[in-house]
Short mmCIF file of C-alpha atoms in Angstrom, two decimals:
data_model
loop_
_atom_site.label_atom_id
_atom_site.label_comp_id
_atom_site.label_asym_id
_atom_site.label_seq_id
_atom_site.Cartn_x
_atom_site.Cartn_y
_atom_site.Cartn_z
CA MET A 1 0.00 0.00 0.00
CA THR A 2 1.38 3.42 -0.98
CA SER A 3 1.68 6.33 1.45
CA ALA A 4 -1.23 8.05 -0.28
CA GLN A 5 -3.37 4.92 0.09
CA ILE A 6 -2.49 4.63 3.78
CA LEU A 7 -3.51 8.25 4.39
CA GLU A 8 -6.76 7.74 2.50
CA ALA A 9 -7.56 4.55 4.44
CA ASN A 10 -7.02 6.37 7.74
CA ALA A 11 -8.65 9.63 6.68
CA MET A 12 -10.84 11.11 9.36
CA GLU A 13 -13.72 13.53 9.01
CA LEU A 14 -14.79 16.16 11.52
CA ASP A 15 -18.31 17.55 11.24
CA ILE A 16 -19.02 20.95 12.81
CA PHE A 17 -22.77 21.16 13.29
CA ASP A 18 -24.85 24.29 12.95
CA HIS A 19 -26.19 24.17 16.50
CA HIS A 20 -25.59 26.95 19.02
CA LEU A 21 -25.94 25.29 22.40
CA ARG A 22 -26.42 26.49 25.95
CA ILE A 23 -25.56 24.49 29.06
CA CYS A 24 -27.72 24.95 32.16
CA SER A 25 -27.94 23.57 35.67
CA ILE A 26 -31.33 23.19 37.33
CA ALA A 27 -31.39 22.83 41.11
CA LYS A 28 -32.92 19.57 42.34
CA HIS A 29 -35.70 21.33 44.24
CA ALA A 30 -36.62 23.46 41.22
CA ILE A 31 -37.42 20.74 38.70
CA PRO A 32 -41.22 21.20 39.08
CA ASP A 33 -40.80 24.76 37.78
CA VAL A 34 -39.47 23.57 34.42
CA THR A 35 -41.15 20.17 34.02
CA HIS A 36 -43.84 21.39 31.62
CA CYS A 37 -41.30 23.17 29.43
CA LEU A 38 -38.95 20.17 29.32
CA VAL A 39 -41.77 17.76 28.43
CA LYS A 40 -42.70 20.07 25.56
CA LEU A 41 -39.13 20.31 24.28
CA ALA A 42 -38.50 16.57 24.50
CA PHE A 43 -41.74 15.00 23.37
CA LEU A 44 -43.83 17.36 21.24
CA LYS A 45 -43.06 16.93 17.55
CA GLN A 46 -43.86 20.56 16.82
CA ALA A 47 -41.20 21.73 19.29
CA SER A 48 -38.48 23.71 17.54
CA CYS A 49 -35.65 22.34 19.72
CA LYS A 50 -33.39 20.06 17.64
CA PHE A 51 -30.67 19.38 20.21
CA PHE A 52 -31.88 18.29 23.64
CA SER A 53 -29.93 16.56 26.39
CA PHE A 54 -31.18 16.07 29.95
CA THR A 55 -29.08 14.43 32.68
CA GLU A 56 -29.89 13.91 36.34
CA THR A 57 -27.12 13.32 38.87
CA CYS A 58 -27.08 13.57 42.65
CA ASP A 59 -25.89 17.18 42.26
CA ASP A 60 -28.39 18.67 39.81
CA TYR A 61 -30.19 18.36 36.49
CA THR A 62 -27.97 19.39 33.57
CA LEU A 63 -29.63 20.57 30.39
CA VAL A 64 -28.01 21.12 26.99
CA VAL A 65 -30.30 22.72 24.40
CA ASP A 66 -30.05 24.74 21.22
CA GLU A 67 -31.03 28.39 20.98
CA GLN A 68 -34.63 27.58 20.10
CA GLY A 69 -35.01 25.41 23.19
CA PHE A 70 -33.16 27.88 25.39
CA THR A 71 -35.56 30.73 24.60
CA GLU A 72 -38.45 28.64 25.94
CA LEU A 73 -36.84 27.96 29.32
CA PRO A 74 -38.16 29.94 32.29
CA GLN A 75 -35.38 32.07 33.77
CA ASN A 76 -35.15 32.03 37.57
CA ASP A 77 -32.65 31.96 40.40
CA SER A 78 -32.76 28.15 40.56
CA MET A 79 -31.17 27.85 37.13
CA LYS A 80 -27.48 28.48 36.46
CA ILE A 81 -26.54 29.18 32.85
CA MET A 82 -23.09 28.83 31.35
CA GLY A 83 -22.45 32.12 29.57
CA ASP A 84 -20.63 30.73 26.53
CA VAL A 85 -22.31 29.35 23.41
CA TRP A 86 -21.12 25.86 22.47
CA VAL A 87 -20.95 24.06 19.12
CA PRO A 88 -21.08 20.25 18.71
CA LEU A 89 -18.41 18.35 16.78
CA ARG A 90 -18.48 14.75 15.58
CA MET A 91 -15.49 12.83 14.28
CA SER A 92 -15.74 9.71 12.14
CA SER A 93 -13.38 7.51 10.19
CA SER A 94 -13.69 4.64 7.74
CA ALA A 95 -10.67 3.10 9.42
CA PHE A 96 -12.68 2.04 12.47
CA THR A 97 -13.94 -1.53 12.54
CA PRO A 98 -16.61 -3.16 14.75
CA SER A 99 -13.91 -5.11 16.60
CA GLU A 100 -12.20 -1.96 17.86
CA ALA A 101 -12.90 -0.13 21.07
CA VAL A 102 -15.79 2.30 20.74
CA GLY A 103 -16.84 5.62 22.18
CA ILE A 104 -14.42 8.35 23.21
CA THR A 105 -11.53 5.89 23.01
CA LYS A 106 -11.61 5.88 19.22
CA ILE A 107 -11.27 9.68 19.00
CA ALA A 108 -8.96 10.29 21.97
CA ARG A 109 -5.75 10.46 19.92
CA SER A 110 -7.20 12.31 16.94
CA LEU A 111 -9.46 14.89 18.66
CA ILE A 112 -9.60 14.92 22.47
CA ILE A 113 -5.86 15.06 23.11
CA PRO A 114 -4.99 17.57 20.34
CA LEU A 115 -7.67 19.92 21.69
CA ALA A 116 -6.30 19.57 25.21
CA ASP A 117 -2.77 20.26 24.01
CA ALA A 118 -4.06 23.40 22.28
CA GLY A 119 -5.71 24.60 25.51
CA ILE A 120 -9.27 24.18 24.20
CA SER A 121 -11.97 23.20 26.70
CA VAL A 122 -14.41 20.46 25.71
CA TYR A 123 -17.74 19.16 26.96
CA CYS A 124 -18.41 15.54 25.96
CA LEU A 125 -21.76 13.94 25.26
CA SER A 126 -21.66 10.30 24.21
CA THR A 127 -24.88 8.83 22.82
CA TYR A 128 -26.06 5.41 21.67
CA GLN A 129 -24.91 6.06 18.11
CA THR A 130 -22.09 8.59 18.31
CA ASP A 131 -19.96 10.88 20.45
CA PHE A 132 -20.46 14.63 20.41
CA VAL A 133 -17.61 16.87 21.55
CA LEU A 134 -18.81 20.38 22.35
CA VAL A 135 -16.42 23.33 22.11
CA LYS A 136 -16.99 27.02 22.70
CA GLU A 137 -18.09 28.82 19.57
CA VAL A 138 -15.25 31.32 19.97
CA ASP A 139 -12.73 28.44 19.76
CA ILE A 140 -13.91 26.96 16.44
CA ASN A 141 -11.09 28.44 14.35
CA ARG A 142 -8.52 27.23 16.87
CA VAL A 143 -10.05 23.75 16.72
CA ILE A 144 -9.59 23.60 12.96
CA GLU A 145 -6.03 24.89 13.20
CA CYS A 146 -4.85 22.39 15.83
CA LEU A 147 -6.08 19.23 14.10
CA PRO A 148 -3.68 17.01 12.14
CA CYS A 149 -3.72 17.53 8.38
CA SER A 150 -5.17 14.02 7.90
CA VAL A 151 -8.51 15.28 9.27
CA GLN A 152 -10.97 16.63 6.71
CA VAL A 153 -13.25 19.25 8.22
CA PHE A 154 -16.85 19.86 7.17
CA ARG A 155 -19.06 22.64 8.46
CA GLU A 156 -22.84 22.49 8.39
CA SER A 157 -24.47 25.43 6.66
CA SER A 158 -28.17 25.58 5.78
CA GLY A 159 -28.40 21.82 6.14
CA GLU A 160 -25.42 21.14 3.86
CA HIS A 161 -21.99 19.99 5.01
CA VAL A 162 -19.36 22.12 3.29
CA SER A 163 -15.66 21.30 3.28
CA VAL A 164 -13.52 23.96 4.92
CA SER A 165 -9.81 24.56 4.73
CA SER A 166 -7.93 22.97 7.60
CA GLY A 167 -5.04 24.68 9.33
CA GLY A 168 -3.79 21.16 10.02
CA GLN A 169 -0.20 20.85 11.08
CA ALA A 170 1.80 19.01 8.46
CA GLY A 171 3.91 17.38 11.11
CA ALA A 172 0.96 16.40 13.27
CA SER A 173 -0.37 12.93 13.39
CA GLY A 174 -3.70 11.48 14.38
CA ASP A 175 -1.75 9.25 16.74
CA SER A 176 -0.80 11.91 19.27
CA MET A 177 1.18 10.59 22.19
CA GLY A 178 -0.94 12.35 24.79
CA VAL A 179 1.99 13.84 26.68
CA THR A 180 2.43 17.15 28.41
CA GLY A 181 6.10 17.86 27.91
CA VAL A 182 9.63 16.61 28.47
CA ASN A 183 11.10 16.03 31.89
CA PRO A 184 14.75 16.81 32.82
CA SER A 185 15.89 13.34 31.79
CA GLY A 186 14.58 13.93 28.27
CA ALA A 187 11.72 11.43 28.57
CA LEU A 188 8.17 12.29 27.59
CA SER A 189 5.93 13.12 30.56
CA PRO A 190 2.56 11.33 30.76
CA ARG A 191 -0.58 13.40 31.16
CA SER A 192 -1.37 13.67 34.88
CA ILE A 193 -4.84 13.19 36.42
CA THR A 194 -5.56 16.30 38.47
CA HIS A 195 -9.09 15.67 39.78
CA LYS A 196 -10.37 13.06 42.16
CA PHE A 197 -12.38 10.20 40.68
CA SER A 198 -14.41 7.37 42.11
CA ALA A 199 -15.79 4.13 40.65
CA LEU A 200 -19.43 3.69 41.59
CA GLN A 201 -21.32 0.43 41.86
CA ASN A 202 -24.18 1.36 39.54
CA LYS A 203 -24.72 -1.07 36.68
CA LEU A 204 -25.74 1.11 33.74
CA TYR A 205 -27.05 0.46 30.25
CA ILE A 206 -26.97 2.53 27.08
CA ALA A 207 -30.24 2.24 25.18
CA SER A 208 -32.14 3.70 22.25
CA ILE A 209 -35.45 3.52 20.44
CA ASN A 210 -36.74 4.45 17.00
CA PRO A 211 -37.68 8.17 17.18
CA ASP A 212 -41.08 7.37 15.67
CA SER A 213 -41.80 5.16 18.69
CA LEU A 214 -40.71 7.68 21.33
CA HIS A 215 -44.32 8.45 22.25
CA LEU A 216 -44.77 4.80 23.29
CA ILE A 217 -42.36 5.21 26.20
CA ALA A 218 -43.00 8.87 27.02
CA LEU A 219 -44.66 8.08 30.37
CA GLN A 220 -41.77 5.88 31.51
CA LEU A 221 -39.26 8.53 30.45
CA ILE A 222 -41.16 11.27 32.28
CA GLU A 223 -41.26 9.10 35.38
CA ASN A 224 -37.48 8.58 35.20
CA MET A 225 -36.77 12.23 34.46
CA PHE A 226 -38.91 13.94 37.07
CA TYR A 227 -39.99 11.43 39.70
CA SER A 228 -36.83 9.50 40.52
CA SER A 229 -37.29 10.35 44.22
CA SER A 230 -40.07 7.77 44.27
CA PHE A 231 -37.67 5.00 43.24
CA GLY A 232 -36.38 4.42 46.77
CA GLU A 233 -32.89 4.54 48.19
CA LEU A 234 -29.86 3.45 46.20
CA ASP A 235 -27.43 0.87 47.49
CA GLU A 236 -24.15 1.85 49.09
CA ASN A 237 -21.63 3.45 46.71
CA GLN A 238 -24.28 4.13 44.08
CA GLU A 239 -25.45 7.49 42.78
CA ARG A 240 -28.47 8.51 40.79
CA PHE A 241 -27.75 8.87 37.08
CA PHE A 242 -30.19 9.15 34.20
CA SER A 243 -29.63 10.76 30.83
CA LEU A 244 -31.85 11.32 27.81
CA SER A 245 -30.51 12.86 24.59
CA LEU A 246 -32.50 13.64 21.45
CA VAL A 247 -30.24 14.78 18.65
CA LYS A 248 -30.70 14.51 14.89
CA GLY A 249 -32.93 11.45 15.05
CA ASP A 250 -30.73 9.75 17.64
CA VAL A 251 -32.60 8.85 20.84
CA SER A 252 -30.11 7.89 23.53
CA ILE A 253 -30.89 6.81 27.09
CA VAL A 254 -28.40 5.99 29.85
CA LEU A 255 -30.06 4.35 32.84
CA ASP A 256 -29.43 1.88 35.64
CA SER A 257 -30.94 -1.58 35.96
CA HIS A 258 -33.71 -0.37 38.27
CA SER A 259 -34.83 2.32 35.82
CA LEU A 260 -34.56 -0.13 32.92
CA SER A 261 -36.95 -2.50 34.68
CA ARG A 262 -39.71 0.11 34.36
CA PHE A 263 -39.78 -0.36 30.59
CA ALA A 264 -41.63 -3.29 29.01
CA PRO A 265 -39.34 -6.05 27.70
CA ASN A 266 -38.02 -5.52 24.15
CA THR A 267 -39.19 -1.90 24.13
CA LEU A 268 -35.67 -0.47 23.93
CA PHE A 269 -32.56 -1.32 21.96
CA VAL A 270 -30.15 -1.99 24.81
CA SER A 271 -26.39 -2.35 24.56
CA ASP A 272 -25.19 -5.90 25.08
CA GLU A 273 -22.59 -4.68 27.55
CA SER A 274 -23.39 -3.37 31.00
CA TRP A 275 -21.33 -0.37 32.08
CA ARG A 276 -19.79 0.96 35.28
CA MET A 277 -19.54 4.66 36.00
CA VAL A 278 -16.40 6.50 37.05
CA LYS A 279 -17.27 9.96 38.36
CA ILE A 280 -14.80 12.83 38.09
CA GLY A 281 -15.35 15.79 40.41
CA ASP A 282 -18.62 16.90 42.06
CA SER A 283 -20.36 20.05 43.28
CA THR A 284 -17.63 20.55 45.91
CA ASP A 285 -14.85 20.05 43.34
CA ASP A 286 -16.24 22.18 40.53
CA LEU A 287 -14.43 21.17 37.34
CA GLY A 288 -15.18 24.49 35.69
CA PHE A 289 -15.89 25.16 32.02
CA ASP A 290 -12.64 27.02 31.36
CA GLU A 291 -10.35 24.25 32.52
CA CYS A 292 -9.09 22.14 29.65
CA GLY A 293 -7.63 18.64 29.51
CA ILE A 294 -9.90 16.83 32.00
CA VAL A 295 -11.34 14.44 29.41
CA ALA A 296 -7.88 13.89 27.95
CA GLN A 297 -6.43 13.09 31.38
CA MET A 298 -8.97 10.35 31.95
CA SER A 299 -9.19 9.04 28.38
CA ASP A 300 -5.48 8.90 27.61
CA PRO A 301 -4.69 5.81 29.73
CA ILE A 302 -7.96 4.13 28.64
CA ALA A 303 -7.01 4.63 25.00
CA ASP A 304 -3.60 3.11 25.80
CA GLY A 305 -5.46 0.04 27.03
CA HIS A 306 -7.73 -0.06 23.93
CA ILE A 307 -10.80 -0.22 26.17
CA SER A 308 -14.16 1.21 25.12
CA GLU A 309 -15.31 4.32 26.94
CA TYR A 310 -18.35 6.58 26.83
CA TYR A 311 -18.26 9.99 28.44
CA ILE A 312 -20.98 12.40 29.56
CA SER A 313 -20.10 15.78 31.01
CA THR A 314 -22.48 17.64 33.31
CA PHE A 315 -22.51 21.10 34.89
CA TYR A 316 -20.58 20.06 38.01
CA SER A 317 -18.91 16.76 37.17
CA ASP A 318 -17.87 14.37 34.43
CA HIS A 319 -18.88 10.74 34.05
CA MET A 320 -16.89 8.06 32.27
CA PHE A 321 -18.61 4.78 31.41
CA ILE A 322 -16.49 1.67 31.04
CA PRO A 323 -17.43 -1.96 30.31
CA GLU A 324 -18.27 -3.71 33.57
CA SER A 325 -16.03 -6.59 32.53
CA ALA A 326 -13.06 -4.19 32.26
CA THR A 327 -13.60 -2.27 35.51
CA GLU A 328 -10.55 -3.58 37.32
CA ASP A 329 -8.32 -3.09 34.28
CA VAL A 330 -9.47 0.53 33.87
CA LEU A 331 -9.00 1.40 37.52
CA GLN A 332 -5.52 -0.12 37.43
CA LEU A 333 -4.65 1.96 34.36
CA LEU A 334 -5.84 5.15 36.08
CA ILE A 335 -4.06 4.35 39.34
CA ASN A 336 -0.84 3.48 37.49
CA ARG A 337 -1.02 6.79 35.64
CA GLN A 338 -1.43 8.68 38.92
CA LYS A 339 1.50 6.84 40.49
CA SER A 340 3.68 7.42 37.44
CA CYS A 341 3.00 11.16 37.43
CA ASN A 342 3.48 11.46 41.19
CA GLN A 343 6.83 9.69 40.98
CA GLN A 344 8.00 12.01 38.21
CA VAL A 345 6.94 15.07 40.24
CA ASN A 346 8.83 13.78 43.27
CA THR A 347 12.05 13.21 41.29
CA ARG A 348 12.18 16.66 39.72
#
């Protein structure tokens, strides 16, 4: 195979979608104030909102909506709104095969790590069918410039995806090493993990349904979204997590086994694999929207291990989902990375 054929086989495409998104946090006690509006945005076909993501954690309800949806939200003191406008990206490649790791792992080297190295903050939203990486609208040109030249960039305009010139670095590669610099001995320094993380005991599933059948499960979804307090207490070392995303015909649901049991058998398309959640940060350890590199810190060692990973960011914390069967391997990779970085700090 010639060099040109190799580049073509590994060519990657980045789609920049024409959505202008806002990220909001709704206080737990205030959900009744916005329930009617959220039901309308999520379930009424005539609703103008085309990008809708709702996630409940123990800290809050996080909402990601486009401008049309945002204008319909009631504004009150119980809702915090991130000031920046965000734009969703999606990377794909014909080089990926079904046998490879899926989720954020497959784009860690080609997108997540280059953005972190360029100092660009990201907000990740994995769904049943794809992985969206949100960046601030003001950073779009920097995103294009920092990507390797092997990435072909398309920008959505009036429903059409138009190729745009890439500022790709000729010397850059889609196989970035994920390092932060060179230590005094001349060796490359691994990316350190700066925030606390914890592996929870929840067994989670990633599910979907045909959008035309969404109305058939609307009541169960509403129950999970707004009445989770009636579900009873969780077991030790478990935390409430439920996420519903409706984007471009992709219905994606992340839910635990208890919530899944509320749906009739064979109603949902459910992933064969069950997933464990690793939580990064919380309301007392605010990750912040201006800090960059958090996703890269966590995903870098997982990509090294070729283990599948889904990732959902929220207003106060991040959540990494790993195959239940690989839990111990993932935790060992993360712990080893922490130890390695700590040892290098101590020897400098």
